[in-house]
Amino acid sequence: MENQTTYRYQIVTQNVDFTLRATIDSLGNYILNTAGNDAQGKGFGVDALSPMNYTWVLSKFVLEIDSRPEQFTDFNLTTWVNKNSRLVSTRNFELSDLSGNVFCRSLSQWCMLDYIRRVPVDLQYIESSYKNYICEAPSPCDLPLRLRAIEPDVVCEHKVVYSDIDFNSHMNTMRYIGLMVDMLDIELLRSNRPLRLDVHFMNECIYGQTLKVGMQTLENQTLFEVTRDDGVVACRASFIWR
Amino acid sequence: MENQTTYRYQIVTQNVDFTLRATIDSLGNYILNTAGNDAQGKGFGVDALSPMNYTWVLSKFVLEIDSRPEQFTDFNLTTWVNKNSRLVSTRNFELSDLSGNVFCRSLSQWCMLDYIRRVPVDLQYIESSYKNYICEAPSPCDLPLRLRAIEPDVVCEHKVVYSDIDFNSHMNTMRYIGLMVDMLDIELLRSNRPLRLDVHFMNECIYGQTLKVGMQTLENQTLFEVTRDDGVVACRASFIWR
């Protein structure tokens, strides 16, 4: 469809876990890096926004995985922007093998932030570059779930270190997911269990902060909440096991 | 030179740190993955060894970095095997930009292990496939340093989790380096300081073990020792800052 763009990637050795399948966060990284590169190529990436002191901030992220691909698998990643409100841009993703079988669907909601005034910006300010790329195709998965405070069974501490941070000195988005996945029952990962992941990014974490990662295990669902050392909730997540 | 083989890679977004330069461990990962793929392509990789119940085990690793390349940099990685003793195979690496400027040199020493009997194996058992690929070019850096026990100033604990382990359920080689780098003074990394890294891998760590990572800071050198919860030393390392 018009305004859907497809990129080709390969699952490399650095992406796989002990089962030799791509990790959840490596698939998330392909998705988010593609979001950045696609926006840049179409004239509304962070590079185009930065002269106005604007940037994109990821607010909600959904990832549905039917099966994680094996090492050296080539795959197509198709992305498109649809349904826009004044303050939220929705970007969608579909990952498929070279026969066209979709194995992963994703939806992301972004706000444009004025990083000097620390306020959200109306998307009309970039309408000229942006509106030409809006696509009518529906999102490939349901909208983000509501995620409420949890009652953790287990809490792990994590200090934000060098390898966690991005060029803003903020904790990298996918590192939150990585920390959560490391707390899961490893059998869920060994068995390549299909899942739906919802993440709400609420407040950023910076280098040197100590985080508490709380996990609550329900039947067929695992909930997480990451709290900073000042008590502020950084993010919440839900893994639904299918 | 004959029996040197060159591979082309690019520093992708997943490889870079907050300075947008490749991390030390991502360069190490390119090197070790190339070692595996090169050996496999030439008929003496782990796949060829496994019917005899043999495998390659990395014993010592040296990495000299003059400057870590920026995101999206294309580079060439040349590898060759030289100087062999009966029990140790030496594999060398040179990383250069597309103008031929070498920015990283590496040397690795491998043993062939009988993983049923848990003993080293004489390399003559694979001589027929292996000896045709021995190259006379010298190693690009000095031999591994001797590394002795350290007197740590700082000790961090780390539990071996899902994202740390490889298909053997052993801690991934480069994860040791990643843990050490996360303990360094971040200014050494921000400034892209040239370095020589020596690592001795002594005993493996497995999923669920809790490790102590000790660090001792000297003038222009940082030493590390990783100890398992049973008191066994897993590895030692030295970063020399140039």
Short mmCIF file of C-alpha atoms in Angstrom, two decimals:
data_model
loop_
_atom_site.label_atom_id
_atom_site.label_comp_id
_atom_site.label_asym_id
_atom_site.label_seq_id
_atom_site.Cartn_x
_atom_site.Cartn_y
_atom_site.Cartn_z
CA MET A 1 0.00 0.00 0.00
CA GLU A 2 1.08 3.54 -0.67
CA ASN A 3 3.17 5.01 2.14
CA GLN A 4 4.05 1.63 3.56
CA THR A 5 7.78 1.11 3.32
CA THR A 6 9.56 -2.21 3.65
CA TYR A 7 13.09 -2.76 4.91
CA ARG A 8 15.06 -6.01 4.73
CA TYR A 9 17.12 -7.26 7.69
CA GLN A 10 18.79 -10.42 8.95
CA ILE A 11 18.83 -11.86 12.46
CA VAL A 12 22.55 -11.77 13.24
CA THR A 13 24.44 -13.68 15.92
CA GLN A 14 24.34 -10.68 18.28
CA ASN A 15 20.50 -10.79 18.22
CA VAL A 16 19.94 -14.34 19.44
CA ASP A 17 19.52 -15.95 22.84
CA PHE A 18 20.58 -19.37 24.08
CA THR A 19 17.89 -21.02 21.92
CA LEU A 20 19.48 -19.34 18.87
CA ARG A 21 16.28 -17.33 18.28
CA ALA A 22 16.04 -13.53 18.20
CA THR A 23 15.45 -11.99 21.61
CA ILE A 24 12.31 -9.93 22.23
CA ASP A 25 14.35 -6.77 22.72
CA SER A 26 16.41 -7.32 19.54
CA LEU A 27 13.13 -7.45 17.55
CA GLY A 28 12.09 -4.28 19.37
CA ASN A 29 15.39 -2.68 18.44
CA TYR A 30 14.92 -3.45 14.73
CA ILE A 31 11.45 -1.90 14.97
CA LEU A 32 12.50 1.28 16.76
CA ASN A 33 15.60 1.81 14.65
CA THR A 34 13.46 1.44 11.54
CA ALA A 35 11.01 4.00 12.95
CA GLY A 36 13.86 6.48 13.32
CA ASN A 37 15.39 5.81 9.93
CA ASP A 38 12.05 5.83 8.10
CA ALA A 39 11.04 9.16 9.66
CA GLN A 40 14.45 10.61 8.83
CA GLY A 41 14.25 9.45 5.22
CA LYS A 42 10.83 11.05 4.85
CA GLY A 43 11.82 14.41 6.32
CA PHE A 44 10.28 14.27 9.79
CA GLY A 45 12.98 12.52 11.81
CA VAL A 46 14.69 13.87 14.90
CA ASP A 47 17.26 15.60 12.66
CA ALA A 48 14.50 17.64 10.97
CA LEU A 49 12.82 18.44 14.29
CA SER A 50 15.88 19.45 16.23
CA PRO A 51 16.30 22.98 14.70
CA MET A 52 12.85 23.75 16.22
CA ASN A 53 13.97 22.19 19.55
CA TYR A 54 11.46 19.38 19.04
CA THR A 55 12.04 15.66 19.32
CA TRP A 56 10.01 12.44 19.16
CA VAL A 57 9.28 10.67 22.42
CA LEU A 58 8.00 7.11 22.51
CA SER A 59 4.98 6.92 24.78
CA LYS A 60 3.40 3.48 24.22
CA PHE A 61 4.67 0.38 22.49
CA VAL A 62 2.90 -2.85 21.58
CA LEU A 63 4.65 -5.94 20.26
CA GLU A 64 2.90 -9.17 19.27
CA ILE A 65 5.20 -12.07 18.54
CA ASP A 66 3.91 -15.40 17.18
CA SER A 67 7.37 -16.94 16.91
CA ARG A 68 10.84 -15.48 17.30
CA PRO A 69 12.94 -16.11 14.16
CA GLU A 70 16.11 -18.18 14.22
CA GLN A 71 19.65 -16.91 13.72
CA PHE A 72 20.46 -15.86 10.12
CA THR A 73 16.76 -15.54 9.17
CA ASP A 74 16.13 -12.82 6.60
CA PHE A 75 12.96 -10.87 7.17
CA ASN A 76 10.99 -7.89 5.91
CA LEU A 77 9.91 -5.10 8.19
CA THR A 78 7.08 -2.94 6.83
CA THR A 79 6.22 0.32 8.55
CA TRP A 80 3.52 2.96 8.15
CA VAL A 81 2.03 5.91 9.99
CA ASN A 82 -1.75 6.07 10.33
CA LYS A 83 -4.55 7.55 12.51
CA ASN A 84 -3.29 10.82 13.90
CA SER A 85 -4.61 12.87 16.72
CA ARG A 86 -3.25 16.34 17.38
CA LEU A 87 -0.73 15.09 19.89
CA VAL A 88 -0.11 11.43 19.10
CA SER A 89 1.47 9.90 16.02
CA THR A 90 0.82 6.18 15.55
CA ARG A 91 3.43 4.15 13.70
CA ASN A 92 2.82 0.52 12.80
CA PHE A 93 5.04 -2.38 11.89
CA GLU A 94 4.70 -5.84 10.42
CA LEU A 95 7.57 -8.34 10.32
CA SER A 96 7.30 -11.19 7.84
CA ASP A 97 9.49 -13.96 6.51
CA LEU A 98 10.49 -13.99 2.86
CA SER A 99 7.39 -16.06 1.99
CA GLY A 100 5.21 -13.27 3.38
CA ASN A 101 4.16 -14.98 6.61
CA VAL A 102 3.77 -12.35 9.30
CA PHE A 103 5.39 -13.44 12.59
CA CYS A 104 5.38 -10.14 14.48
CA ARG A 105 3.13 -7.06 14.61
CA SER A 106 3.78 -3.82 16.40
CA LEU A 107 2.20 -0.46 17.13
CA SER A 108 3.89 2.58 18.65
CA GLN A 109 2.53 5.92 19.82
CA TRP A 110 4.80 8.94 19.79
CA CYS A 111 4.53 12.48 21.06
CA MET A 112 6.47 15.40 19.71
CA LEU A 113 8.15 17.18 22.60
CA ASP A 114 9.57 20.69 22.82
CA TYR A 115 12.68 19.77 24.77
CA ILE A 116 13.44 23.32 25.89
CA ARG A 117 9.98 24.07 27.25
CA ARG A 118 9.33 20.38 28.14
CA VAL A 119 5.82 20.39 26.67
CA PRO A 120 4.10 18.32 23.97
CA VAL A 121 3.74 20.00 20.60
CA ASP A 122 0.80 19.87 18.21
CA LEU A 123 1.65 17.69 15.23
CA GLN A 124 0.33 20.40 12.86
CA TYR A 125 3.73 22.09 13.21
CA ILE A 126 5.26 19.41 11.05
CA GLU A 127 2.18 18.79 8.91
CA SER A 128 3.81 19.82 5.66
CA SER A 129 6.42 17.07 5.75
CA TYR A 130 4.35 14.57 7.66
CA LYS A 131 0.84 14.45 6.20
CA ASN A 132 1.98 13.16 2.81
CA TYR A 133 3.09 9.96 4.45
CA ILE A 134 -0.05 9.10 6.35
CA CYS A 135 -1.39 5.74 5.24
CA GLU A 136 -4.93 4.46 5.51
CA ALA A 137 -4.02 0.87 6.34
CA PRO A 138 -5.30 -0.08 9.80
CA SER A 139 -2.96 -0.93 12.66
CA PRO A 140 -2.01 -4.64 12.72
CA CYS A 141 -2.81 -5.09 16.41
CA ASP A 142 -5.17 -3.74 19.05
CA LEU A 143 -4.54 -0.41 20.73
CA PRO A 144 -2.33 -0.25 23.85
CA LEU A 145 -3.82 -1.73 27.02
CA ARG A 146 -4.36 0.35 30.12
CA LEU A 147 -1.67 -0.50 32.64
CA ARG A 148 -2.23 0.22 36.31
CA ALA A 149 0.05 0.05 39.35
CA ILE A 150 1.06 -3.51 40.23
CA GLU A 151 1.57 -5.56 43.40
CA PRO A 152 4.96 -7.13 42.77
CA ASP A 153 5.91 -10.66 43.88
CA VAL A 154 9.56 -10.03 43.06
CA VAL A 155 11.62 -6.84 42.91
CA CYS A 156 15.10 -6.53 41.37
CA GLU A 157 17.37 -3.51 41.61
CA HIS A 158 19.28 -2.16 38.65
CA LYS A 159 21.72 0.73 38.51
CA VAL A 160 21.65 2.57 35.18
CA VAL A 161 25.11 2.03 33.70
CA TYR A 162 27.09 3.05 30.62
CA SER A 163 25.70 0.32 28.37
CA ASP A 164 22.10 1.28 29.24
CA ILE A 165 22.14 4.86 28.02
CA ASP A 166 21.56 6.56 24.69
CA PHE A 167 22.97 9.82 23.31
CA ASN A 168 20.64 11.79 25.66
CA SER A 169 22.11 9.94 28.66
CA HIS A 170 18.63 8.44 29.14
CA MET A 171 18.10 4.75 29.60
CA ASN A 172 17.59 3.16 26.21
CA THR A 173 13.97 2.17 25.56
CA MET A 174 14.71 -1.46 24.82
CA ARG A 175 16.87 -1.85 27.93
CA TYR A 176 13.71 -1.65 30.07
CA ILE A 177 12.34 -4.60 28.13
CA GLY A 178 15.66 -6.41 28.45
CA LEU A 179 15.62 -6.03 32.24
CA MET A 180 12.08 -7.39 32.41
CA VAL A 181 12.77 -10.33 30.13
CA ASP A 182 15.76 -11.29 32.32
CA MET A 183 13.35 -11.68 35.27
CA LEU A 184 10.86 -13.94 33.44
CA ASP A 185 10.67 -17.69 33.97
CA ILE A 186 13.27 -18.84 31.43
CA GLU A 187 10.96 -21.67 30.30
CA LEU A 188 8.66 -19.08 28.69
CA LEU A 189 11.63 -18.08 26.54
CA ARG A 190 12.99 -21.55 25.93
CA SER A 191 9.61 -22.60 24.54
CA ASN A 192 9.33 -19.57 22.22
CA ARG A 193 5.87 -18.90 23.64
CA PRO A 194 3.74 -16.45 21.60
CA LEU A 195 3.11 -13.20 23.42
CA ARG A 196 1.71 -9.73 23.36
CA LEU A 197 3.79 -7.04 25.07
CA ASP A 198 2.47 -3.61 26.06
CA VAL A 199 4.81 -0.98 27.45
CA HIS A 200 4.02 2.54 28.68
CA PHE A 201 7.00 4.83 28.96
CA MET A 202 6.12 7.40 31.59
CA ASN A 203 9.31 9.07 32.83
CA GLU A 204 12.93 8.83 31.76
CA CYS A 205 15.76 7.32 33.81
CA ILE A 206 19.27 8.69 33.68
CA TYR A 207 22.81 7.42 34.18
CA GLY A 208 23.59 6.53 37.79
CA GLN A 209 19.99 6.19 39.04
CA THR A 210 19.05 2.97 40.81
CA LEU A 211 15.81 1.43 39.56
CA LYS A 212 13.48 -1.06 41.17
CA VAL A 213 11.94 -3.48 38.70
CA GLY A 214 8.84 -5.08 40.21
CA MET A 215 7.23 -8.16 38.65
CA GLN A 216 3.76 -9.59 39.32
CA THR A 217 2.93 -13.00 37.89
CA LEU A 218 -0.71 -13.75 37.02
CA GLU A 219 -2.16 -16.62 35.03
CA ASN A 220 -0.94 -16.15 31.44
CA GLN A 221 0.15 -12.59 32.15
CA THR A 222 3.24 -11.02 33.71
CA LEU A 223 3.15 -7.38 34.81
CA PHE A 224 6.10 -5.06 35.47
CA GLU A 225 6.63 -1.65 36.98
CA VAL A 226 9.95 0.19 36.98
CA THR A 227 10.41 2.82 39.68
CA ARG A 228 13.25 5.31 40.01
CA ASP A 229 15.09 5.98 43.28
CA ASP A 230 13.05 9.18 43.69
CA GLY A 231 9.86 7.07 43.73
CA VAL A 232 8.68 8.16 40.28
CA VAL A 233 7.32 5.39 38.04
CA ALA A 234 9.45 5.18 34.89
CA CYS A 235 7.44 2.59 32.99
CA ARG A 236 4.89 -0.21 33.19
CA ALA A 237 4.56 -3.28 31.04
CA SER A 238 2.39 -6.33 30.49
CA PHE A 239 3.36 -9.62 28.84
CA ILE A 240 0.33 -11.67 27.83
CA TRP A 241 1.27 -15.30 27.09
CA ARG A 242 -0.82 -16.79 24.33
CA MET B 1 48.30 -12.16 1.91
CA GLU B 2 47.25 -15.71 1.17
CA ASN B 3 44.96 -17.19 3.82
CA GLN B 4 43.95 -13.81 5.14
CA THR B 5 40.25 -13.28 4.62
CA THR B 6 38.44 -9.96 4.79
CA TYR B 7 34.81 -9.41 5.77
CA ARG B 8 32.86 -6.16 5.41
CA TYR B 9 30.60 -4.89 8.20
CA GLN B 10 28.83 -1.73 9.31
CA ILE B 11 28.51 -0.27 12.79
CA VAL B 12 24.74 -0.36 13.29
CA THR B 13 22.65 1.57 15.81
CA GLN B 14 22.57 -1.41 18.19
CA ASN B 15 26.40 -1.29 18.41
CA VAL B 16 26.88 2.26 19.65
CA ASP B 17 27.03 3.88 23.07
CA PHE B 18 25.85 7.33 24.20
CA THR B 19 28.72 8.96 22.26
CA LEU B 20 27.38 7.25 19.09
CA ARG B 21 30.61 5.25 18.78
CA ALA B 22 30.86 1.45 18.72
CA THR B 23 31.17 -0.08 22.18
CA ILE B 24 34.25 -2.13 23.06
CA ASP B 25 32.19 -5.29 23.40
CA SER B 26 30.39 -4.77 20.08
CA LEU B 27 33.80 -4.64 18.34
CA GLY B 28 34.70 -7.80 20.25
CA ASN B 29 31.48 -9.42 19.08
CA TYR B 30 32.24 -8.67 15.42
CA ILE B 31 35.67 -10.21 15.93
CA LEU B 32 34.50 -13.39 17.65
CA ASN B 33 31.58 -13.94 15.31
CA THR B 34 33.95 -13.58 12.38
CA ALA B 35 36.28 -16.12 13.98
CA GLY B 36 33.43 -18.60 14.14
CA ASN B 37 32.16 -17.96 10.64
CA ASP B 38 35.63 -17.98 9.08
CA ALA B 39 36.51 -21.30 10.73
CA GLN B 40 33.19 -22.76 9.65
CA GLY B 41 33.67 -21.62 6.05
CA LYS B 42 37.12 -23.22 5.96
CA GLY B 43 36.03 -26.56 7.38
CA PHE B 44 37.29 -26.41 10.95
CA GLY B 45 34.45 -24.66 12.75
CA VAL B 46 32.49 -26.00 15.70
CA ASP B 47 30.13 -27.75 13.27
CA ALA B 48 33.01 -29.79 11.80
CA LEU B 49 34.43 -30.56 15.25
CA SER B 50 31.22 -31.58 16.95
CA PRO B 51 30.93 -35.12 15.42
CA MET B 52 34.26 -35.87 17.19
CA ASN B 53 32.86 -34.29 20.41
CA TYR B 54 35.42 -31.48 20.10
CA THR B 55 34.80 -27.77 20.30
CA TRP B 56 36.82 -24.53 20.28
CA VAL B 57 37.29 -22.74 23.59
CA LEU B 58 38.56 -19.17 23.76
CA SER B 59 41.39 -18.96 26.26
CA LYS B 60 43.00 -15.53 25.81
CA PHE B 61 41.87 -12.43 23.97
CA VAL B 62 43.70 -9.21 23.17
CA LEU B 63 42.05 -6.12 21.70
CA GLU B 64 43.88 -2.91 20.84
CA ILE B 65 41.63 0.01 19.91
CA ASP B 66 43.02 3.32 18.65
CA SER B 67 39.61 4.85 18.11
CA ARG B 68 36.11 3.39 18.22
CA PRO B 69 34.26 3.99 14.92
CA GLU B 70 31.09 6.06 14.72
CA GLN B 71 27.60 4.79 13.96
CA PHE B 72 27.08 3.71 10.32
CA THR B 73 30.84 3.40 9.66
CA ASP B 74 31.66 0.66 7.15
CA PHE B 75 34.79 -1.28 7.99
CA ASN B 76 36.84 -4.26 6.89
CA LEU B 77 37.75 -7.04 9.28
CA THR B 78 40.67 -9.20 8.16
CA THR B 79 41.41 -12.46 9.96
CA TRP B 80 44.12 -15.10 9.76
CA VAL B 81 45.48 -18.03 11.75
CA ASN B 82 49.23 -18.19 12.38
CA LYS B 83 51.85 -19.64 14.78
CA ASN B 84 50.51 -22.91 16.11
CA SER B 85 51.60 -24.94 19.02
CA ARG B 86 50.21 -28.42 19.57
CA LEU B 87 47.50 -27.15 21.87
CA VAL B 88 46.92 -23.50 21.01
CA SER B 89 45.58 -21.97 17.81
CA THR B 90 46.25 -18.26 17.37
CA ARG B 91 43.78 -16.26 15.32
CA ASN B 92 44.47 -12.63 14.44
CA PHE B 93 42.30 -9.72 13.35
CA GLU B 94 42.77 -6.28 11.91
CA LEU B 95 39.92 -3.79 11.55
CA SER B 96 40.37 -0.95 9.10
CA ASP B 97 38.29 1.81 7.59
CA LEU B 98 37.59 1.82 3.85
CA SER B 99 40.74 3.90 3.23
CA GLY B 100 42.81 1.12 4.78
CA ASN B 101 43.60 2.84 8.09
CA VAL B 102 43.79 0.22 10.82
CA PHE B 103 41.92 1.33 13.97
CA CYS B 104 41.77 -1.95 15.86
CA ARG B 105 43.98 -5.03 16.19
CA SER B 106 43.21 -8.27 17.94
CA LEU B 107 44.71 -11.63 18.81
CA SER B 108 42.94 -14.66 20.20
CA GLN B 109 44.21 -17.98 21.51
CA TRP B 110 41.97 -21.00 21.31
CA CYS B 111 42.14 -24.55 22.61
CA MET B 112 40.32 -27.49 21.13
CA LEU B 113 38.43 -29.26 23.89
CA ASP B 114 37.01 -32.78 24.03
CA TYR B 115 33.75 -31.85 25.72
CA ILE B 116 32.91 -35.39 26.79
CA ARG B 117 36.26 -36.13 28.42
CA ARG B 118 36.81 -32.42 29.34
CA VAL B 119 40.44 -32.43 28.15
CA PRO B 120 42.35 -30.36 25.58
CA VAL B 121 42.98 -32.07 22.26
CA ASP B 122 46.12 -31.98 20.10
CA LEU B 123 45.48 -29.79 17.06
CA GLN B 124 46.99 -32.50 14.82
CA TYR B 125 43.58 -34.19 14.90
CA ILE B 126 42.23 -31.52 12.61
CA GLU B 127 45.48 -30.92 10.73
CA SER B 128 44.13 -31.95 7.34
CA SER B 129 41.49 -29.21 7.22
CA TYR B 130 43.39 -26.71 9.28
CA LYS B 131 46.99 -26.57 8.09
CA ASN B 132 46.13 -25.30 4.62
CA TYR B 133 44.87 -22.11 6.16
CA ILE B 134 47.86 -21.23 8.30
CA CYS B 135 49.27 -17.87 7.28
CA GLU B 136 52.79 -16.58 7.81
CA ALA B 137 51.80 -12.99 8.54
CA PRO B 138 52.79 -12.02 12.10
CA SER B 139 50.23 -11.16 14.75
CA PRO B 140 49.27 -7.46 14.72
CA CYS B 141 49.78 -6.99 18.46
CA ASP B 142 51.93 -8.31 21.28
CA LEU B 143 51.17 -11.65 22.92
CA PRO B 144 48.72 -11.79 25.86
CA LEU B 145 49.97 -10.29 29.14
CA ARG B 146 50.28 -12.36 32.28
CA LEU B 147 47.40 -11.49 34.58
CA ARG B 148 47.67 -12.20 38.27
CA ALA B 149 45.15 -12.01 41.12
CA ILE B 150 44.08 -8.44 41.92
CA GLU B 151 43.33 -6.38 45.04
CA PRO B 152 39.99 -4.82 44.13
CA ASP B 153 38.97 -1.28 45.16
CA VAL B 154 35.39 -1.92 44.05
CA VAL B 155 33.34 -5.12 43.76
CA CYS B 156 29.99 -5.45 41.96
CA GLU B 157 27.71 -8.46 42.04
CA HIS B 158 26.04 -9.81 38.94
CA LYS B 159 23.63 -12.71 38.63
CA VAL B 160 23.95 -14.57 35.32
CA VAL B 161 20.61 -14.04 33.56
CA TYR B 162 18.87 -15.07 30.35
CA SER B 163 20.44 -12.34 28.21
CA ASP B 164 23.96 -13.30 29.34
CA ILE B 165 24.02 -16.90 28.14
CA ASP B 166 24.84 -18.62 24.89
CA PHE B 167 23.55 -21.88 23.42
CA ASN B 168 25.69 -23.83 25.94
CA SER B 169 24.00 -21.97 28.82
CA HIS B 170 27.40 -20.47 29.55
CA MET B 171 27.92 -16.77 30.05
CA ASN B 172 28.68 -15.19 26.69
CA THR B 173 32.34 -14.21 26.31
CA MET B 174 31.68 -10.59 25.50
CA ARG B 175 29.27 -10.18 28.44
CA TYR B 176 32.25 -10.38 30.81
CA ILE B 177 33.78 -7.43 28.98
CA GLY B 178 30.44 -5.61 29.02
CA LEU B 179 30.17 -5.98 32.80
CA MET B 180 33.70 -4.63 33.25
CA VAL B 181 33.18 -1.68 30.91
CA ASP B 182 30.04 -0.71 32.84
CA MET B 183 32.21 -0.31 35.97
CA LEU B 184 34.83 1.94 34.33
CA ASP B 185 34.98 5.70 34.86
CA ILE B 186 32.60 6.84 32.13
CA GLU B 187 34.99 9.66 31.15
CA LEU B 188 37.40 7.05 29.74
CA LEU B 189 34.60 6.04 27.37
CA ARG B 190 33.28 9.52 26.63
CA SER B 191 36.78 10.55 25.51
CA ASN B 192 37.22 7.53 23.23
CA ARG B 193 40.57 6.86 24.92
CA PRO B 194 42.86 4.40 23.06
CA LEU B 195 43.34 1.16 24.94
CA ARG B 196 44.75 -2.32 25.02
CA LEU B 197 42.54 -4.98 26.59
CA ASP B 198 43.78 -8.42 27.68
CA VAL B 199 41.33 -11.04 28.90
CA HIS B 200 42.03 -14.56 30.20
CA PHE B 201 39.05 -16.84 30.26
CA MET B 202 39.71 -19.40 32.98
CA ASN B 203 36.43 -21.09 33.95
CA GLU B 204 32.91 -20.84 32.61
CA CYS B 205 29.92 -19.33 34.41
CA ILE B 206 26.43 -20.71 34.03
CA TYR B 207 22.87 -19.43 34.25
CA GLY B 208 21.80 -18.52 37.79
CA GLN B 209 25.30 -18.17 39.30
CA THR B 210 26.10 -14.95 41.13
CA LEU B 211 29.42 -13.41 40.12
CA LYS B 212 31.64 -10.92 41.90
CA VAL B 213 33.35 -8.50 39.54
CA GLY B 214 36.34 -6.89 41.27
CA MET B 215 38.06 -3.81 39.84
CA GLN B 216 41.45 -2.38 40.77
CA THR B 217 42.39 1.04 39.38
CA LEU B 218 46.09 1.77 38.81
CA GLU B 219 47.68 4.64 36.93
CA ASN B 220 46.73 4.15 33.27
CA GLN B 221 45.61 0.59 33.90
CA THR B 222 42.41 -0.98 35.21
CA LEU B 223 42.41 -4.60 36.33
CA PHE B 224 39.43 -6.92 36.77
CA GLU B 225 38.78 -10.34 38.24
CA VAL B 226 35.46 -12.17 37.99
CA THR B 227 34.82 -14.80 40.67
CA ARG B 228 31.94 -17.28 40.80
CA ASP B 229 29.86 -17.95 43.93
CA ASP B 230 31.86 -21.14 44.50
CA GLY B 231 35.04 -19.03 44.77
CA VAL B 232 36.48 -20.13 41.42
CA VAL B 233 38.03 -17.38 39.28
CA ALA B 234 36.14 -17.18 35.98
CA CYS B 235 38.29 -14.59 34.23
CA ARG B 236 40.81 -11.79 34.61
CA ALA B 237 41.31 -8.72 32.49
CA SER B 238 43.51 -5.66 32.09
CA PHE B 239 42.67 -2.41 30.34
CA ILE B 240 45.77 -0.34 29.58
CA TRP B 241 44.87 3.28 28.74
CA ARG B 242 47.19 4.75 26.13
#
